[in-house]
PDB file of C-alpha atoms in Angstrom:
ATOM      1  CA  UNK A   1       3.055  -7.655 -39.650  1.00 47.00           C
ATOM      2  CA  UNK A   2       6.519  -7.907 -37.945  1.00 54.00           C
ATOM      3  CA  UNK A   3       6.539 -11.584 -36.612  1.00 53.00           C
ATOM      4  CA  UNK A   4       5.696 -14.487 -38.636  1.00 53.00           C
ATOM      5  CA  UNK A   5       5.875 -17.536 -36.985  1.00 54.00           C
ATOM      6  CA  UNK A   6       3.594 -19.225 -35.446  1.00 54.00           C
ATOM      7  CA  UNK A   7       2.330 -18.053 -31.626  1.00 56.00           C
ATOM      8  CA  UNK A   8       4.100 -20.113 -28.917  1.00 61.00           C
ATOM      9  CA  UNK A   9       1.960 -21.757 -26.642  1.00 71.00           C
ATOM     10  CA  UNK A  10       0.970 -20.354 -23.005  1.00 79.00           C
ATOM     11  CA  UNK A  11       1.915 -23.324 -21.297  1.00 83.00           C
ATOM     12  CA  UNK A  12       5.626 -23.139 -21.515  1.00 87.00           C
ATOM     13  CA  UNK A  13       5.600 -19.481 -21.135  1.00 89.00           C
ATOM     14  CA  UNK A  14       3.666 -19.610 -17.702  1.00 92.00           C
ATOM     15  CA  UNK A  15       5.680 -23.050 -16.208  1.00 92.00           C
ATOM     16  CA  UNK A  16       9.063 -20.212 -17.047  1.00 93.00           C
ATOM     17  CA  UNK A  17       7.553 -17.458 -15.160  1.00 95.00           C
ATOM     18  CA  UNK A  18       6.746 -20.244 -12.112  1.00 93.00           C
ATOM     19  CA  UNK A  19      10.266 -21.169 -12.508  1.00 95.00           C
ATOM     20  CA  UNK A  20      11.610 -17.411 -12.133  1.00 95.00           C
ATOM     21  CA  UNK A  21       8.732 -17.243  -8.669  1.00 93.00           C
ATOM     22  CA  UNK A  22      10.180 -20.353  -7.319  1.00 93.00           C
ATOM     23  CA  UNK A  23      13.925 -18.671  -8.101  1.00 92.00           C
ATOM     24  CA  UNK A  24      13.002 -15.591  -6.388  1.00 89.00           C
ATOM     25  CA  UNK A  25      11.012 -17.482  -3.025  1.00 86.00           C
ATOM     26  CA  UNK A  26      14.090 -19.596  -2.682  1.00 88.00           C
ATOM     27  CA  UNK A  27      16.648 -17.392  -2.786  1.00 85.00           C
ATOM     28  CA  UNK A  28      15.626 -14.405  -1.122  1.00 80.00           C
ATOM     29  CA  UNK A  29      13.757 -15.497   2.088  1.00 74.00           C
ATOM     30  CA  UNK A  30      12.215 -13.787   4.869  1.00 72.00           C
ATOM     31  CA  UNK A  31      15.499 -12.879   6.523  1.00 65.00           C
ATOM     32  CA  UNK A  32      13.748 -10.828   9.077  1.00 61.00           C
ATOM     33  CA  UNK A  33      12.166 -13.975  10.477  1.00 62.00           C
ATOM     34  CA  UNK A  34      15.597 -14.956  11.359  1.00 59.00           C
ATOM     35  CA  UNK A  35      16.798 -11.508  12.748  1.00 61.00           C
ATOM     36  CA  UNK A  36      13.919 -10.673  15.092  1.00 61.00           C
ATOM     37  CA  UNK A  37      14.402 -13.407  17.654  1.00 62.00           C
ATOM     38  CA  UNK A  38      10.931 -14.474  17.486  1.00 67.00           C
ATOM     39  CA  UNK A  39       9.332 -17.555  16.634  1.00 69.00           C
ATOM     40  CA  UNK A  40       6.092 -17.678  14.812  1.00 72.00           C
ATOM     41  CA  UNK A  41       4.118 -20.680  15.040  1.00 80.00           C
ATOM     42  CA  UNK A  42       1.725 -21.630  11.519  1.00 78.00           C
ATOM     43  CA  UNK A  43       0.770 -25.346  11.550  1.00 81.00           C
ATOM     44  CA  UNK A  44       2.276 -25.986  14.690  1.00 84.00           C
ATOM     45  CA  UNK A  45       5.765 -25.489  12.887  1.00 82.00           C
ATOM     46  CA  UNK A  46       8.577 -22.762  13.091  1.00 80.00           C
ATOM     47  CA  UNK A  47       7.590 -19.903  10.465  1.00 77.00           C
ATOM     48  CA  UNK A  48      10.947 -20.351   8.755  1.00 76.00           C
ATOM     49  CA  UNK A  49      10.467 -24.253   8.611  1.00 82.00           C
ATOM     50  CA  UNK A  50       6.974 -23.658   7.244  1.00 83.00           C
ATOM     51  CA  UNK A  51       8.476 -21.266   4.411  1.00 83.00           C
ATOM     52  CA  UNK A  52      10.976 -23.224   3.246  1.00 85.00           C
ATOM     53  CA  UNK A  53       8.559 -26.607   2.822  1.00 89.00           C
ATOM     54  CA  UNK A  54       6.142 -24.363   1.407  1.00 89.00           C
ATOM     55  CA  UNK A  55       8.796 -23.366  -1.074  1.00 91.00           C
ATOM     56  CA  UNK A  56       9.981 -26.735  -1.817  1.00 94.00           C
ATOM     57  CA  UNK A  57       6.142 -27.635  -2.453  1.00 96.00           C
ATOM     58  CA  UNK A  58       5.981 -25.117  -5.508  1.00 95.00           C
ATOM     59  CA  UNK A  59       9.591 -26.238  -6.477  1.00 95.00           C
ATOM     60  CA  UNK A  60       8.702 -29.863  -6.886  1.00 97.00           C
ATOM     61  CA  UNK A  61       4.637 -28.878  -8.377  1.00 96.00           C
ATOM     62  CA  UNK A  62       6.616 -26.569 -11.163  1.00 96.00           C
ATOM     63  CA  UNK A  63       8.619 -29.536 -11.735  1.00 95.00           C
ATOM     64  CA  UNK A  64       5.971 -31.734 -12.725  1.00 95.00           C
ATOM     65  CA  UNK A  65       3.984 -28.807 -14.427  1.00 93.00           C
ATOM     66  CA  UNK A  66       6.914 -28.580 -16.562  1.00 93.00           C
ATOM     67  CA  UNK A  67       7.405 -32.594 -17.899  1.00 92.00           C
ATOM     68  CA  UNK A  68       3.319 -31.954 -18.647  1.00 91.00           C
ATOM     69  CA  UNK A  69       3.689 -29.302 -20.996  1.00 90.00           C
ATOM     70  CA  UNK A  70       6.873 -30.776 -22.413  1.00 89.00           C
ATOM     71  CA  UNK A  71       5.341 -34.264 -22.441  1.00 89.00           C
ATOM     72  CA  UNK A  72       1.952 -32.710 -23.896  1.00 86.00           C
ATOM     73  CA  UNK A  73       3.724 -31.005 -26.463  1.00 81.00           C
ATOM     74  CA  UNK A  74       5.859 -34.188 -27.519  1.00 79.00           C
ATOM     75  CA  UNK A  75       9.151 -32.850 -26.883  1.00 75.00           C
ATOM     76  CA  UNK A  76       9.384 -36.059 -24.127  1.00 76.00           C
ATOM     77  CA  UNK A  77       8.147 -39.526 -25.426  1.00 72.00           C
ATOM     78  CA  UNK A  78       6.347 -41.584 -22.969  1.00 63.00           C
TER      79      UNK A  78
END
């Protein structure tokens, strides 16, 4: 057997691949929502509006995700 340490836990791994999501939403938007002149109402609110709170929503949750792993794992005393 190749590796020999012990197996990291899935915790971090998945709050790093929410990070690299929330990387991708936030910098490449829906530019065509911009371009085509129209403006799509969902909640009441501008498409593009909508978007970027959505985004900001999963920002902030990963956020918190990650202190609860870290804080779980005892890397952060409480």
């Amino acid at each position: 057997m190749l590796y020999s340490g012990s197996p990291r836990p899935l915790g971090p791994r998945l709050v790093m691949l929410w990070f690299v999501l929330d990387a991708v939403l936030a910098l490449a938007p829906p530019l065509y929502w911009a371009a085509d002149g129209q403006t799509a109402q969902i909640l009441g609110l501008p498409g593009a509006l909508t978007y970027f709170l959505a985004v900001g929503t999963c920002i902030t949750a990963s956020l918190i995700a990650a202190y609860l792993v870290e804080r779980s794992s005892g890397e952060i005393a409480a």
